[in-house]
Amino acid sequence: MIDTHAHIDDEQYAPELETFIQRQKNAGVEAILVPGVNLSSLLTVPAVCDLFPGYCYPAIGLHPEEVKGTDEQIQSVLQQLRDALSTRPWIAIGEIGLDYHFDITYKEQQQFVFRTQLDWAIERDLPVMIHSRDATEDCLRILKEYTPKGLRGVMHCFSGSAEVAKIITGMGLYLGIGGVITFKNAKLADNIAAIPLSKILLETDAPYLAPVPYRGQRNESSYMHFVALRLAQVYQTTVEDIKNVTTINAKNLFQL
Ligand code: NI
């Protein structure tokens, strides 16, 4: 298994990072991809990943909920991220996207920042990790402009409709599936049933969204086993097949 989205730079993992990583390895997790969300991530994400080279891989990006302030301030943040792009290898640009859930004050700015980072992804031929919440229409419209230019990526923590799943994978993008698929009332399993397994990636979004039977607790990559179990039911195959295919998918997208 490969965890394509885990915030293990979160300070709650710090006291036991070595044993934490060993536990993931023992559970069959081959690699963990760590997204960035803001300028602080430029320090915390590489710091964690450099402790486990060849196992943890850093991504760089400005999360839509982190887009705030004056236009000058936003430009300054983007400039610092752009400068950092050249300082070391990054596995992806993410997490980036649109989030209108709590606040639409910066809707226009979010779209500008999203586009700017999609441009970087095209320029550098890097995949993207996309975050979209309550912004499906705008997100799809923007992605439709970029996928013909060669944009590659994953819709992280996908929980949309069957129709949206089809549109996203039809653009060549992957769906990142995590703990939500194990939640009792989630229709996610039905919504992705018609999507080929070749377009599915495993992820946790740790420390959030732990699957049943750990729902509500701190998430970790080893718990993806329970996501894989649910996917095995959806695709009527074995859990080993789910783990193998999603691992190959992640290796393909992120060129691991
Ligand atoms: Ni995330």
CSV table of C-alpha atoms and ligand atoms in Angstrom, one decimal:
chain,number,residue,atom,x,y,z
A,1,MET,CA,0.0,0.0,0.0
A,2,ILE,CA,1.0,3.6,-0.6
A,3,ASP,CA,-0.5,6.4,1.4
A,4,THR,CA,-0.8,9.2,-1.1
A,5,HIS,CA,-1.9,11.8,1.4
A,6,ALA,CA,-0.9,12.0,5.0
A,7,HIS,CA,0.0,15.0,7.1
A,8,ILE,CA,2.5,13.2,9.2
A,9,ASP,CA,4.4,16.5,9.8
A,10,ASP,CA,1.5,17.2,12.2
A,11,GLU,CA,3.1,17.7,15.7
A,12,GLN,CA,1.0,14.9,17.2
A,13,TYR,CA,3.2,12.4,15.5
A,14,ALA,CA,6.5,14.0,16.5
A,15,PRO,CA,7.0,12.3,19.9
A,16,GLU,CA,6.9,8.8,18.4
A,17,LEU,CA,7.9,9.3,14.8
A,18,GLU,CA,10.4,6.4,14.6
A,19,THR,CA,8.0,3.8,16.0
A,20,PHE,CA,5.2,5.3,14.0
A,21,ILE,CA,7.0,4.8,10.7
A,22,GLN,CA,8.2,1.3,11.7
A,23,ARG,CA,4.5,0.4,12.5
A,24,GLN,CA,3.5,1.5,9.0
A,25,LYS,CA,6.3,-0.5,7.4
A,26,ASN,CA,5.3,-3.6,9.4
A,27,ALA,CA,1.7,-3.2,8.2
A,28,GLY,CA,2.8,-3.3,4.5
A,29,VAL,CA,2.8,0.5,3.8
A,30,GLU,CA,5.5,1.0,1.1
A,31,ALA,CA,5.6,4.8,1.0
A,32,ILE,CA,3.9,7.9,2.5
A,33,LEU,CA,3.3,11.1,0.5
A,34,VAL,CA,3.2,14.2,2.7
A,35,PRO,CA,1.4,17.3,1.3
A,36,GLY,CA,2.2,20.9,2.1
A,37,VAL,CA,-0.5,23.4,3.0
A,38,ASN,CA,1.3,26.7,3.7
A,39,LEU,CA,4.7,28.4,4.1
A,40,SER,CA,5.3,26.6,7.5
A,41,SER,CA,5.0,23.3,5.6
A,42,LEU,CA,8.1,24.3,3.6
A,43,LEU,CA,10.0,23.5,6.8
A,44,THR,CA,8.0,20.8,8.5
A,45,VAL,CA,7.2,18.5,5.5
A,46,PRO,CA,10.8,18.2,4.2
A,47,ALA,CA,12.1,17.9,7.8
A,48,VAL,CA,10.0,14.8,8.4
A,49,CYS,CA,10.6,13.3,4.9
A,50,ASP,CA,14.4,13.7,5.2
A,51,LEU,CA,14.3,11.5,8.3
A,52,PHE,CA,12.9,8.6,6.1
A,53,PRO,CA,14.4,9.0,2.7
A,54,GLY,CA,12.9,6.7,0.1
A,55,TYR,CA,9.9,6.2,2.3
A,56,CYS,CA,8.3,9.6,2.9
A,57,TYR,CA,8.1,12.0,0.0
A,58,PRO,CA,7.3,15.8,0.3
A,59,ALA,CA,4.9,17.8,-1.7
A,60,ILE,CA,4.6,21.6,-1.9
A,61,GLY,CA,1.4,23.7,-2.1
A,62,LEU,CA,-0.8,26.4,-0.8
A,63,HIS,CA,-4.1,24.9,0.5
A,64,PRO,CA,-7.2,27.0,-0.4
A,65,GLU,CA,-8.1,27.6,3.2
A,66,GLU,CA,-4.7,29.2,3.6
A,67,VAL,CA,-5.4,31.8,0.9
A,68,LYS,CA,-6.1,35.0,2.8
A,69,GLY,CA,-4.9,38.6,3.3
A,70,THR,CA,-4.2,41.3,0.8
A,71,ASP,CA,-3.3,40.6,-2.8
A,72,GLU,CA,0.3,41.6,-2.0
A,73,GLN,CA,0.4,39.2,0.9
A,74,ILE,CA,-0.9,36.4,-1.3
A,75,GLN,CA,1.6,37.2,-4.1
A,76,SER,CA,4.4,37.2,-1.5
A,77,VAL,CA,3.4,33.7,-0.3
A,78,LEU,CA,3.2,32.4,-3.9
A,79,GLN,CA,6.6,33.9,-4.7
A,80,GLN,CA,8.2,32.1,-1.7
A,81,LEU,CA,6.6,28.8,-2.7
A,82,ARG,CA,7.7,29.3,-6.3
A,83,ASP,CA,11.3,30.0,-5.1
A,84,ALA,CA,11.2,26.8,-2.9
A,85,LEU,CA,10.1,24.7,-5.9
A,86,SER,CA,13.7,24.8,-7.2
A,87,THR,CA,15.4,24.1,-3.9
A,88,ARG,CA,14.9,20.4,-3.8
A,89,PRO,CA,12.9,17.5,-5.4
A,90,TRP,CA,9.2,17.5,-4.7
A,91,ILE,CA,6.9,14.5,-5.4
A,92,ALA,CA,3.9,16.7,-6.3
A,93,ILE,CA,2.3,20.0,-6.0
A,94,GLY,CA,-0.4,19.8,-3.3
A,95,GLU,CA,-2.6,20.2,-1.7
A,96,ILE,CA,-4.1,22.8,-3.8
A,97,GLY,CA,-7.7,23.6,-4.9
A,98,LEU,CA,-10.9,25.3,-3.8
A,99,ASP,CA,-12.8,25.3,-0.5
A,100,TYR,CA,-16.0,27.3,-0.2
A,101,HIS,CA,-17.2,25.4,2.9
A,102,PHE,CA,-16.6,27.8,5.7
A,103,ASP,CA,-15.7,31.0,3.8
A,104,ILE,CA,-16.2,32.4,0.3
A,105,THR,CA,-14.5,35.8,1.1
A,106,TYR,CA,-11.4,34.7,-1.0
A,107,LYS,CA,-13.2,32.8,-3.7
A,108,GLU,CA,-11.6,34.7,-6.5
A,109,GLN,CA,-8.2,34.6,-4.9
A,110,GLN,CA,-8.5,30.9,-4.3
A,111,GLN,CA,-9.1,30.4,-8.0
A,112,PHE,CA,-6.1,32.6,-8.9
A,113,VAL,CA,-3.9,30.7,-6.5
A,114,PHE,CA,-5.2,27.3,-7.8
A,115,ARG,CA,-4.5,28.3,-11.4
A,116,THR,CA,-1.1,29.6,-10.5
A,117,GLN,CA,-0.1,26.3,-8.9
A,118,LEU,CA,-1.6,24.3,-11.8
A,119,ASP,CA,0.7,26.3,-14.1
A,120,TRP,CA,3.7,25.3,-12.0
A,121,ALA,CA,2.6,21.7,-12.3
A,122,ILE,CA,2.5,21.9,-16.1
A,123,GLU,CA,5.8,23.7,-16.3
A,124,ARG,CA,7.5,21.2,-14.1
A,125,ASP,CA,5.6,18.1,-15.2
A,126,LEU,CA,4.6,17.4,-11.6
A,127,PRO,CA,1.4,15.7,-10.5
A,128,VAL,CA,-1.1,17.6,-8.3
A,129,MET,CA,-3.0,16.7,-5.2
A,130,ILE,CA,-6.4,18.5,-5.5
A,131,HIS,CA,-8.6,19.5,-2.6
A,132,SER,CA,-12.2,20.5,-3.5
A,133,ARG,CA,-14.9,21.1,-1.0
A,134,ASP,CA,-18.3,22.7,-1.8
A,135,ALA,CA,-16.6,24.0,-5.0
A,136,THR,CA,-17.2,21.2,-7.5
A,137,GLU,CA,-18.4,23.3,-10.4
A,138,ASP,CA,-15.6,25.8,-10.3
A,139,CYS,CA,-13.0,23.1,-9.7
A,140,LEU,CA,-14.1,20.9,-12.6
A,141,ARG,CA,-14.3,24.0,-14.9
A,142,ILE,CA,-10.7,24.9,-14.1
A,143,LEU,CA,-9.4,21.3,-14.3
A,144,LYS,CA,-11.0,21.0,-17.7
A,145,GLU,CA,-8.8,23.8,-18.9
A,146,TYR,CA,-5.7,22.2,-17.6
A,147,THR,CA,-5.9,18.4,-18.3
A,148,PRO,CA,-5.6,19.0,-22.1
A,149,LYS,CA,-2.3,20.7,-21.3
A,150,GLY,CA,-1.1,17.5,-19.7
A,151,LEU,CA,-2.1,18.0,-16.1
A,152,ARG,CA,-1.8,14.8,-14.0
A,153,GLY,CA,-3.1,14.3,-10.5
A,154,VAL,CA,-5.5,13.0,-7.9
A,155,MET,CA,-8.7,14.3,-6.5
A,156,HIS,CA,-7.8,13.9,-2.9
A,157,CYS,CA,-10.4,12.6,-0.4
A,158,PHE,CA,-12.9,12.1,-3.1
A,159,SER,CA,-16.5,12.0,-1.8
A,160,GLY,CA,-18.5,13.3,-4.7
A,161,SER,CA,-21.3,11.8,-6.9
A,162,ALA,CA,-21.1,9.0,-9.4
A,163,GLU,CA,-21.4,11.6,-12.2
A,164,VAL,CA,-18.5,13.7,-10.8
A,165,ALA,CA,-16.4,10.6,-10.3
A,166,LYS,CA,-16.9,9.8,-14.0
A,167,ILE,CA,-16.0,13.4,-15.1
A,168,ILE,CA,-12.8,13.5,-13.1
A,169,THR,CA,-11.5,10.1,-14.2
A,170,GLY,CA,-12.6,10.9,-17.7
A,171,MET,CA,-10.1,13.7,-17.6
A,172,GLY,CA,-7.4,11.2,-16.7
A,173,LEU,CA,-7.2,12.1,-13.0
A,174,TYR,CA,-7.3,9.6,-10.2
A,175,LEU,CA,-9.6,9.4,-7.2
A,176,GLY,CA,-8.0,9.3,-3.7
A,177,ILE,CA,-10.1,7.1,-1.5
A,178,GLY,CA,-9.8,7.1,2.3
A,179,GLY,CA,-11.7,6.4,5.5
A,180,VAL,CA,-15.0,8.0,4.3
A,181,ILE,CA,-15.7,4.9,2.2
A,182,THR,CA,-16.0,2.8,5.4
A,183,PHE,CA,-18.5,5.2,7.1
A,184,LYS,CA,-22.0,3.8,7.5
A,185,ASN,CA,-24.0,6.4,5.7
A,186,ALA,CA,-21.5,7.2,3.0
A,187,LYS,CA,-22.7,6.5,-0.6
A,188,LEU,CA,-19.2,6.7,-1.8
A,189,ALA,CA,-18.9,2.9,-2.4
A,190,ASP,CA,-21.8,3.0,-4.8
A,191,ASN,CA,-20.6,6.2,-6.4
A,192,ILE,CA,-17.2,4.8,-7.5
A,193,ALA,CA,-18.4,1.3,-8.3
A,194,ALA,CA,-18.4,2.1,-12.1
A,195,ILE,CA,-14.9,3.7,-12.0
A,196,PRO,CA,-12.1,1.4,-13.1
A,197,LEU,CA,-9.8,0.3,-10.2
A,198,SER,CA,-6.9,1.6,-12.4
A,199,LYS,CA,-8.1,5.1,-11.4
A,200,ILE,CA,-8.2,4.6,-7.6
A,201,LEU,CA,-5.5,5.5,-5.1
A,202,LEU,CA,-5.4,4.8,-1.3
A,203,GLU,CA,-4.9,7.6,1.1
A,204,THR,CA,-5.6,8.5,4.8
A,205,ASP,CA,-5.6,12.3,5.1
A,206,ALA,CA,-4.1,11.5,8.5
A,207,PRO,CA,-4.5,12.6,11.2
A,208,TYR,CA,-8.1,13.1,10.0
A,209,LEU,CA,-10.8,10.7,8.7
A,210,ALA,CA,-9.8,7.4,10.3
A,211,PRO,CA,-11.8,4.5,8.8
A,212,VAL,CA,-14.1,2.3,10.8
A,213,PRO,CA,-13.3,0.7,13.2
A,214,TYR,CA,-11.0,3.6,14.2
A,215,ARG,CA,-13.4,6.4,13.2
A,216,GLY,CA,-12.8,9.5,15.3
A,217,GLN,CA,-9.3,8.5,16.4
A,218,ARG,CA,-6.0,9.7,15.0
A,219,ASN,CA,-5.6,8.2,11.6
A,220,GLU,CA,-2.5,6.4,10.3
A,221,SER,CA,-1.4,4.8,7.1
A,222,SER,CA,-1.7,1.2,8.3
A,223,TYR,CA,-5.5,1.7,8.7
A,224,MET,CA,-5.8,1.9,4.9
A,225,HIS,CA,-6.2,-1.9,5.2
A,226,PHE,CA,-9.8,-1.2,6.2
A,227,VAL,CA,-10.3,1.0,3.2
A,228,ALA,CA,-8.8,-1.7,1.0
A,229,LEU,CA,-11.2,-4.2,2.5
A,230,ARG,CA,-14.2,-2.1,1.6
A,231,LEU,CA,-12.8,-1.5,-1.9
A,232,ALA,CA,-12.4,-5.3,-2.3
A,233,GLN,CA,-16.2,-5.6,-1.7
A,234,VAL,CA,-16.9,-2.8,-4.2
A,235,TYR,CA,-14.8,-4.4,-6.9
A,236,GLN,CA,-15.5,-8.0,-5.9
A,237,THR,CA,-11.9,-8.9,-5.7
A,238,THR,CA,-9.3,-9.7,-3.0
A,239,VAL,CA,-7.9,-7.2,-0.6
A,240,GLU,CA,-4.4,-8.2,-1.9
A,241,ASP,CA,-5.5,-7.3,-5.4
A,242,ILE,CA,-6.8,-3.9,-4.2
A,243,LYS,CA,-3.5,-3.2,-2.4
A,244,ASN,CA,-1.4,-4.3,-5.4
A,245,VAL,CA,-3.3,-2.4,-8.1
A,246,THR,CA,-3.6,0.9,-6.0
A,247,THR,CA,0.2,0.7,-5.3
A,248,ILE,CA,0.9,0.3,-9.0
A,249,ASN,CA,-1.4,3.3,-9.7
A,250,ALA,CA,0.4,5.5,-7.1
A,251,LYS,CA,3.8,4.5,-8.5
A,252,ASN,CA,2.6,5.4,-12.0
A,253,LEU,CA,1.1,8.8,-11.1
A,254,PHE,CA,4.0,9.9,-8.7
A,255,GLN,CA,6.7,8.2,-10.7
A,256,LEU,CA,8.0,6.4,-7.5
B,1,NI,NI,-5.0,17.0,3.4
